[in-house]
Amino acid sequence: MVQVGLWGSLKAAVGGVDTVEVEAANIRQLLNRLSEAHPGLAPVIEKGVAVSIDGEIHQDNWFAEIPPGSEVYVLPHMEGG
Amino acid sequence: MLDKAKDAVIDREFKLVGSRPVRPDGVDKVTGRARFGADISAPGMLVGKVLRSPHAHARIHSIDIHAALQVPGVKAVVTRDDFAENAKHKDVLCNVMARDKALYEGHAVAAVAATSAAAARKALKLIKIDYDILPHVTDVDEAMRDDAPLLHDDMITSGVDPAPEKPSNVARRFEFGHGDVDDGFAKADVVIEREFKTEAAHQAYIEPHACLASLTEDGHGELFCCTQGHYAVRDICASLCGLEVSKLRVTASEIGGGFGGKTTVFLEPLALVLSRKTGRPVKMVMSRDEVFRASGPTASTSSSIKIGATRDGRITAGQGEFRYQGGAFTGSPVQFGAMCAFACYALDNVKTVGYDVVTNRPKQAAYRAPGAPMAAFAVESVIEELAVKLGIDPIEFRLKNAAQEGDKSSYGPTFPRIGLIETLEAAKAHEHYSAPLGPNQGRGVASGYWFNFGGATSVSLNIHPDGTVALVVGTPDIGGSRASMTLMAAEELGIPYDKVNCIVADTASLGLNETSHGSRVTFASGLATIEAARNAKTEMCARAAMIWEISEEAVTWEDGHAKPAGANAGDFEPMSLADIAKIAEKTGGPISGHFEKNPAGAGASFATHIVDVEVDPETGRVEVKRFTAVQDAGKAIHPSYVEGQFQGGAVQGVGWALNEEYVYGPDGKMQNAGFLDYRVPVCSDLPMIDTVIVEVPNPGHPYGVRGVGETGIVPPMAAVANALSAAAGVRMTELPMSPPKVLRAIDDTRPSIAAE
Amino acid sequence: MSQIHVSTTINGDPAEFLCEPDETLLDVLRDRLGLTGSKEGCGSGDCGACSVTVDDRLVCSCLMLGAEADGRDIGTIEGLAEGEHLHPLQRKFLDHAALQCGVCTPGFLVAAKALLDHNPDPSETEVRYWLAGNLCRCTGYDKIVRAVLDTAAEMKGA
């Protein structure tokens, strides 16, 4: 199981907690299972999010591996100047 | 990430990386040859001009173009009717051409193509628009009030539970943090709470937006434009104009500054549709007035900060609420402000909340570390105030609380290797920090943070028969990146710098590349360049192996040569890149290296700035006397251009701190849409900008690079405010800190004099 | 409105053109003569990207009419190098990395040359005030000022 941290305003979509658990070995599985388990997250994920795995930020990178025990956060999609 | 650590070259000796050669595009740029957005013409070209709303908020009942079309030389007029609805790019479409409402002064409502600028201008005057003028709002706090004029009837705030029933101007709410801030404040000996406001600043690139479009009857398009991301321009324009992506070839011109402001489209779709309607190429160039009124400045903001600390200087809790207006559409960078606000500190208790608000202003565009500078201005001002109140040196106070590897960031993830402490130590040790100050002078410090990220990146590297190398990248060069790419390719291949020629390819000639933004170019295109070179080296080693009739594994690449890997591999004369290239056609065909991926592993960059200011107590004028920018570059590939990023970011921050602002009248119209009244720093305003490049290698990049383009604008506003506070005893909480405001604040500290 | 016939000298060469009475010198240079090295950054004389010399006086070509060029001697960025030899200012701008995007560079070079023609040994303050009419948004001016001072030092030594 992967412990997934969510940014605060997504708490509502997952029943008021800021961490959820899903079974996922890569980002695609992670996002799919999050959307399935918490339909409220689906539109946000669909619009685009970034995923931090052990402090490394991934965008649009479905098959980036999530090693067991890694720290995972779903973050807003990144843009820059 | 751990597995990549082995790739990081912490103590590697570089031959070329770290040197300062002349950039490959340099001669073109000092001779006037370089072709920027407005510098190209085509046979039979028409001139396109845009009609813009004079009202801040108005319903558009009807548009009559009949008289305009009668003007001799006018070939076409386009309005909202010429663009189909587009669900994917709804806001972009609405921004390039108003739909049912004009949402800000300057919003495009029609465009004309004519044989001369004079005819086009005449036609614009003859377009009749029936407006129903609506109440407007341009201030972020006013826009959040219940009785504020509504921009979008269907805007329901997202991120709020339960969802509001009524629409408002608040598009989104964000929240970040961990721990319990109330508990943290209870443990504090000192708590400071402050409110802050910042005005919108424009990126103020010197080159206005410009493009030349040609679209044939059978849907083949060519577009030449100044942009940070020609692939994004292609994709958006193809969608808005109903074109196949492969038939629209976009070439990025040399770009005359962007800083985030050239990451979207304004004129390009209009020029393409005008070209389709007329069957002729159409060139469009914005005036400076249009750039101010109708392209994207950054957000204006208001925020509330509360920070508590113990007597011995440990921060117990940090809390911030950030309200950013990003113009007429969803998308202010408030989430990044809320994420970066406390990123410099290791906190047990932190909470930030952000509100993304719409107002009747032009849609904001990214501006260097979008969202972060405003939040840093607020937080770093309070941090300095706390340090002063606690009697602790401001850098010491920051060091006591600084985030480092293994600390949980204020927005969630645990930091990997970062270099904030190194920048603070370097600042503390710098001679500037202990230099004496003169009368009316004060010194301020501030730190700042910006993420970095990778994004889609393609690079091709072609080995030519004469032993030279073409390096083909797809990220427009916004600050000397071709020099850095060339250095990395030459370093990796082991050949001289001048044997590599780097170009920025058009969208048809190279795979997808994400825009040059997010400080990603030297990281991502650089990583791609190194990987492409390694790819080519592998192939060159394979060719040498075939010639020597030994296995590929028995050949290694060293100093620009294929060599037998060891004594057992055999005794062969090393073959240079040129030797292998010369006979490539006979040994298996052309040799190229490639990279097409979406690299992760970007490393964040922290900065600490020291600034001395002198305040004229009679006029309120603030002069920057000395500035030192310390920042972590991971590894500086071309140090001159790294310094240039630090210096440019610092000075843009100084402008934002002291002078730059969008001034709105009660009519909702911008009152200072020109460089005379929107005053960016000029040469005589400034001292030299000293730089210190800190190098804490990023383990995610083969040479250790961290993107440096954006962090440099994060600390200056707070650093200037802190210096001003030290110089004149006034704590300025509103940007810009222009002379009238500073004078008023100084006068307020002298009540007895005022009373006399 | 009939067009005006103008005879002038540009970068030492005779030039003739027809222009509208209300057409700026900058538009003439860029659109009629193909000299696109001079840039329009503002059109109001505030940014200096269109700097040219007129009879050795530094002017913003966006503030001057094309018709006013008649009988004058116009100098633009395209005339700075001599054949294949870059002007020392051009070399020093490259050596000091005094440009990032490069769009303001032609204006800075024309302005800096006018400064050194008037004052071959300027102080840093003199350089900063002389160049205060040229905006650069990328560099913070540091490397530009250094490049100009270094050029002056080199030319003085030569």
CSV table of N, CA, C and O in Angstrom, one decimal, chain B residues 176-246:
chain,number,residue,atom,x,y,z
B,176,PHE,N,-2.7,24.1,2.3
B,176,PHE,CA,-1.6,23.3,2.5
B,176,PHE,C,-1.1,23.4,4.0
B,176,PHE,O,-1.5,24.3,4.7
B,177,GLY,N,-0.4,22.4,4.4
B,177,GLY,CA,0.2,22.5,5.7
B,177,GLY,C,0.1,21.2,6.5
B,177,GLY,O,-0.4,20.2,6.0
B,178,HIS,N,0.7,21.3,7.7
B,178,HIS,CA,0.7,20.1,8.6
B,178,HIS,C,0.8,20.6,10.1
B,178,HIS,O,1.1,21.8,10.3
B,179,GLY,N,0.6,19.7,11.0
B,179,GLY,CA,0.7,20.1,12.4
B,179,GLY,C,-0.6,20.9,12.9
B,179,GLY,O,-1.6,20.9,12.2
B,180,ASP,N,-0.5,21.5,14.0
B,180,ASP,CA,-1.6,22.3,14.6
B,180,ASP,C,-1.1,23.7,14.9
B,180,ASP,O,-0.3,23.9,15.8
B,181,VAL,N,-1.5,24.6,14.1
B,181,VAL,CA,-1.0,26.0,14.2
B,181,VAL,C,-1.4,26.6,15.6
B,181,VAL,O,-0.6,27.4,16.2
B,182,ASP,N,-2.6,26.3,16.0
B,182,ASP,CA,-3.1,26.9,17.3
B,182,ASP,C,-2.2,26.5,18.4
B,182,ASP,O,-1.8,27.3,19.3
B,183,ASP,N,-1.9,25.2,18.4
B,183,ASP,CA,-1.0,24.6,19.4
B,183,ASP,C,0.4,25.3,19.3
B,183,ASP,O,1.0,25.7,20.3
B,184,GLY,N,0.9,25.5,18.1
B,184,GLY,CA,2.2,26.1,17.9
B,184,GLY,C,2.2,27.6,18.4
B,184,GLY,O,3.1,28.0,19.0
B,185,PHE,N,1.1,28.3,18.1
B,185,PHE,CA,1.1,29.7,18.6
B,185,PHE,C,1.0,29.8,20.1
B,185,PHE,O,1.6,30.7,20.7
B,186,ALA,N,0.4,28.8,20.7
B,186,ALA,CA,0.3,28.7,22.2
B,186,ALA,C,1.7,28.6,22.8
B,186,ALA,O,2.0,29.0,23.9
B,187,LYS,N,2.6,27.9,22.0
B,187,LYS,CA,3.9,27.7,22.6
B,187,LYS,C,4.9,28.9,22.3
B,187,LYS,O,6.0,28.9,22.7
B,188,ALA,N,4.4,29.9,21.5
B,188,ALA,CA,5.3,31.0,21.1
B,188,ALA,C,5.4,32.0,22.2
B,188,ALA,O,4.5,32.2,23.0
B,189,ASP,N,6.6,32.6,22.3
B,189,ASP,CA,6.8,33.7,23.2
B,189,ASP,C,6.4,35.0,22.5
B,189,ASP,O,6.0,36.0,23.2
B,190,VAL,N,6.6,35.1,21.3
B,190,VAL,CA,6.3,36.3,20.5
B,190,VAL,C,5.5,35.8,19.2
B,190,VAL,O,5.9,34.9,18.6
B,191,VAL,N,4.4,36.5,19.0
B,191,VAL,CA,3.6,36.3,17.8
B,191,VAL,C,3.5,37.6,17.0
B,191,VAL,O,3.1,38.6,17.6
B,192,ILE,N,3.7,37.6,15.7
B,192,ILE,CA,3.5,38.8,15.0
B,192,ILE,C,2.5,38.5,13.9
B,192,ILE,O,2.6,37.5,13.2
B,193,GLU,N,1.5,39.4,13.7
B,193,GLU,CA,0.5,39.3,12.7
B,193,GLU,C,0.5,40.5,11.8
B,193,GLU,O,0.6,41.6,12.3
B,194,ARG,N,0.5,40.3,10.5
B,194,ARG,CA,0.5,41.5,9.6
B,194,ARG,C,-0.3,41.2,8.4
B,194,ARG,O,-0.5,40.1,7.9
B,195,GLU,N,-0.8,42.3,7.8
B,195,GLU,CA,-1.5,42.3,6.5
B,195,GLU,C,-0.6,42.9,5.4
B,195,GLU,O,0.0,43.9,5.7
B,196,PHE,N,-0.7,42.3,4.3
B,196,PHE,CA,0.2,42.8,3.2
B,196,PHE,C,-0.6,43.0,1.9
B,196,PHE,O,-1.6,42.2,1.7
B,197,LYS,N,-0.2,43.9,1.0
B,197,LYS,CA,-0.8,44.0,-0.3
B,197,LYS,C,0.3,44.2,-1.3
B,197,LYS,O,1.4,44.9,-1.0
B,198,THR,N,0.2,43.6,-2.5
B,198,THR,CA,1.1,43.8,-3.6
B,198,THR,C,0.4,44.2,-4.8
B,198,THR,O,-0.7,43.6,-5.0
B,199,GLU,N,0.9,45.0,-5.7
B,199,GLU,CA,0.2,45.4,-6.9
B,199,GLU,C,0.7,44.5,-8.0
B,199,GLU,O,1.8,43.9,-7.9
B,200,ALA,N,0.0,44.5,-9.1
B,200,ALA,CA,0.4,43.7,-10.3
B,200,ALA,C,1.6,44.4,-10.9
B,200,ALA,O,1.7,45.6,-11.0
B,201,ALA,N,2.6,43.6,-11.3
B,201,ALA,CA,3.7,44.0,-12.1
B,201,ALA,C,3.7,43.3,-13.4
B,201,ALA,O,3.2,42.2,-13.5
B,202,HIS,N,4.2,44.0,-14.4
B,202,HIS,CA,4.2,43.4,-15.7
B,202,HIS,C,5.6,42.8,-16.0
B,202,HIS,O,6.6,43.4,-15.5
B,203,GLN,N,5.7,41.7,-16.7
B,203,GLN,CA,7.0,41.2,-17.1
B,203,GLN,C,7.9,42.2,-17.8
B,203,GLN,O,9.1,42.2,-17.7
B,204,ALA,N,7.2,43.0,-18.6
B,204,ALA,CA,7.9,44.2,-19.2
B,204,ALA,C,9.1,43.8,-20.1
B,204,ALA,O,10.0,44.5,-20.1
B,205,TYR,N,9.0,42.6,-20.7
B,205,TYR,CA,9.9,42.3,-21.8
B,205,TYR,C,10.0,43.4,-22.8
B,205,TYR,O,9.0,44.0,-23.1
B,206,ILE,N,11.2,43.7,-23.3
B,206,ILE,CA,11.3,44.9,-24.2
B,206,ILE,C,10.7,44.6,-25.5
B,206,ILE,O,10.2,45.5,-26.2
B,207,GLU,N,10.6,43.4,-25.9
B,207,GLU,CA,10.0,43.0,-27.3
B,207,GLU,C,8.5,42.8,-27.1
B,207,GLU,O,8.1,41.8,-26.5
B,208,PRO,N,7.6,43.6,-27.7
B,208,PRO,CA,6.2,43.3,-27.7
B,208,PRO,C,5.9,42.1,-28.5
B,208,PRO,O,6.6,41.6,-29.3
B,209,HIS,N,4.7,41.5,-28.2
B,209,HIS,CA,4.3,40.3,-28.8
B,209,HIS,C,4.2,40.5,-30.3
B,209,HIS,O,3.7,41.6,-30.8
B,210,ALA,N,4.6,39.5,-31.2
B,210,ALA,CA,4.6,39.7,-32.6
B,210,ALA,C,4.5,38.3,-33.3
B,210,ALA,O,5.0,37.4,-32.7
B,211,CYS,N,3.9,38.3,-34.4
B,211,CYS,CA,3.8,37.0,-35.2
B,211,CYS,C,3.6,37.3,-36.6
B,211,CYS,O,3.1,38.4,-37.0
B,212,LEU,N,3.9,36.3,-37.4
B,212,LEU,CA,3.6,36.3,-38.9
B,212,LEU,C,3.0,35.0,-39.2
B,212,LEU,O,3.6,33.9,-38.9
B,213,ALA,N,1.8,35.0,-39.7
B,213,ALA,CA,1.0,33.8,-39.9
B,213,ALA,C,0.7,33.6,-41.3
B,213,ALA,O,0.4,34.6,-42.0
B,214,SER,N,0.7,32.4,-41.8
B,214,SER,CA,0.3,32.1,-43.1
B,214,SER,C,-0.5,30.8,-43.1
B,214,SER,O,0.0,29.7,-42.7
B,215,LEU,N,-1.7,30.8,-43.6
B,215,LEU,CA,-2.6,29.6,-43.6
B,215,LEU,C,-3.2,29.4,-44.9
B,215,LEU,O,-3.9,30.3,-45.4
B,216,THR,N,-2.9,28.3,-45.6
B,216,THR,CA,-3.4,28.1,-46.9
B,216,THR,C,-4.8,27.5,-47.0
B,216,THR,O,-5.3,27.1,-45.9
B,217,GLU,N,-5.3,27.5,-48.2
B,217,GLU,CA,-6.7,27.1,-48.4
B,217,GLU,C,-6.9,25.6,-47.9
B,217,GLU,O,-7.9,25.2,-47.5
B,218,ASP,N,-5.8,24.8,-48.0
B,218,ASP,CA,-5.9,23.4,-47.7
B,218,ASP,C,-5.4,23.1,-46.3
B,218,ASP,O,-5.1,22.0,-45.9
B,219,GLY,N,-5.4,24.2,-45.4
B,219,GLY,CA,-5.1,23.9,-44.0
B,219,GLY,C,-3.7,23.7,-43.6
B,219,GLY,O,-3.4,23.2,-42.6
B,220,HIS,N,-2.7,24.1,-44.5
B,220,HIS,CA,-1.3,24.1,-44.1
B,220,HIS,C,-1.0,25.5,-43.5
B,220,HIS,O,-1.2,26.5,-44.1
B,221,GLY,N,-0.4,25.5,-42.3
B,221,GLY,CA,-0.1,26.7,-41.7
B,221,GLY,C,1.4,26.9,-41.3
B,221,GLY,O,2.0,25.9,-41.0
B,222,GLU,N,1.8,28.1,-41.4
B,222,GLU,CA,3.2,28.4,-40.9
B,222,GLU,C,3.0,29.6,-40.0
B,222,GLU,O,2.3,30.6,-40.3
B,223,LEU,N,3.7,29.5,-38.9
B,223,LEU,CA,3.6,30.6,-37.9
B,223,LEU,C,5.0,30.9,-37.4
B,223,LEU,O,5.7,30.0,-37.0
B,224,PHE,N,5.4,32.2,-37.4
B,224,PHE,CA,6.7,32.6,-36.9
B,224,PHE,C,6.3,33.6,-35.8
B,224,PHE,O,5.6,34.6,-36.0
B,225,CYS,N,6.8,33.3,-34.5
B,225,CYS,CA,6.4,34.2,-33.5
B,225,CYS,C,7.4,34.2,-32.3
B,225,CYS,O,8.2,33.2,-32.2
B,226,CYS,N,7.3,35.2,-31.5
B,226,CYS,CA,8.2,35.2,-30.3
B,226,CYS,C,7.4,34.6,-29.2
B,226,CYS,O,6.4,35.1,-28.7
B,227,THR,N,8.0,33.5,-28.7
B,227,THR,CA,7.3,32.7,-27.7
B,227,THR,C,8.3,31.9,-26.9
B,227,THR,O,9.4,31.6,-27.4
B,228,GLN,N,7.9,31.6,-25.6
B,228,GLN,CA,8.8,30.7,-24.8
B,228,GLN,C,8.5,29.3,-25.1
B,228,GLN,O,9.2,28.4,-24.7
B,229,GLY,N,7.3,29.0,-25.9
B,229,GLY,CA,7.0,27.7,-26.1
B,229,GLY,C,6.2,27.5,-27.4
B,229,GLY,O,5.0,27.6,-27.5
B,230,HIS,N,6.9,27.3,-28.5
B,230,HIS,CA,6.3,27.2,-29.8
B,230,HIS,C,5.4,25.9,-30.0
B,230,HIS,O,4.5,25.9,-30.7
B,231,TYR,N,5.8,24.9,-29.2
B,231,TYR,CA,4.9,23.7,-29.3
B,231,TYR,C,3.6,23.9,-28.6
B,231,TYR,O,2.5,23.5,-29.2
B,232,ALA,N,3.6,24.7,-27.5
B,232,ALA,CA,2.3,25.0,-26.9
B,232,ALA,C,1.5,25.9,-27.8
B,232,ALA,O,0.3,25.8,-27.9
B,233,VAL,N,2.2,26.9,-28.5
B,233,VAL,CA,1.5,27.8,-29.4
B,233,VAL,C,0.8,26.9,-30.5
B,233,VAL,O,-0.3,27.1,-30.9
B,234,ARG,N,1.6,26.0,-31.0
B,234,ARG,CA,1.1,25.1,-32.1
B,234,ARG,C,-0.2,24.4,-31.6
B,234,ARG,O,-1.2,24.4,-32.3
B,235,ASP,N,-0.1,23.8,-30.5
B,235,ASP,CA,-1.2,23.0,-30.0
B,235,ASP,C,-2.5,23.8,-29.8
B,235,ASP,O,-3.6,23.4,-30.1
B,236,ILE,N,-2.3,24.9,-29.1
B,236,ILE,CA,-3.4,25.8,-28.8
B,236,ILE,C,-4.0,26.4,-30.1
B,236,ILE,O,-5.2,26.3,-30.3
B,237,CYS,N,-3.2,26.9,-31.0
B,237,CYS,CA,-3.6,27.5,-32.2
B,237,CYS,C,-4.3,26.4,-33.1
B,237,CYS,O,-5.4,26.7,-33.7
B,238,ALA,N,-3.8,25.2,-33.2
B,238,ALA,CA,-4.4,24.2,-34.0
B,238,ALA,C,-5.8,23.9,-33.5
B,238,ALA,O,-6.7,23.8,-34.2
B,239,SER,N,-5.9,23.9,-32.2
B,239,SER,CA,-7.2,23.6,-31.6
B,239,SER,C,-8.2,24.7,-31.8
B,239,SER,O,-9.3,24.5,-32.3
B,240,LEU,N,-7.8,26.0,-31.6
B,240,LEU,CA,-8.7,27.1,-31.7
B,240,LEU,C,-9.1,27.3,-33.2
B,240,LEU,O,-10.1,27.8,-33.5
B,241,CYS,N,-8.1,27.0,-34.1
B,241,CYS,CA,-8.4,27.3,-35.5
B,241,CYS,C,-8.8,26.1,-36.3
B,241,CYS,O,-9.0,26.2,-37.5
B,242,GLY,N,-9.0,25.0,-35.6
B,242,GLY,CA,-9.5,23.8,-36.3
B,242,GLY,C,-8.5,23.2,-37.3
B,242,GLY,O,-8.8,22.8,-38.4
B,243,LEU,N,-7.2,23.2,-36.9
B,243,LEU,CA,-6.2,22.7,-37.8
B,243,LEU,C,-5.6,21.3,-37.3
B,243,LEU,O,-5.6,21.1,-36.1
B,244,GLU,N,-5.0,20.6,-38.2
B,244,GLU,CA,-4.3,19.4,-37.8
B,244,GLU,C,-2.9,19.8,-37.3
B,244,GLU,O,-2.3,20.7,-37.9
B,245,VAL,N,-2.5,19.3,-36.1
B,245,VAL,CA,-1.3,19.7,-35.5
B,245,VAL,C,-0.1,19.5,-36.5
B,245,VAL,O,0.8,20.4,-36.5
B,246,SER,N,-0.1,18.5,-37.2
B,246,SER,CA,1.1,18.2,-38.1
B,246,SER,C,1.1,19.2,-39.2
B,246,SER,O,2.2,19.3,-39.9
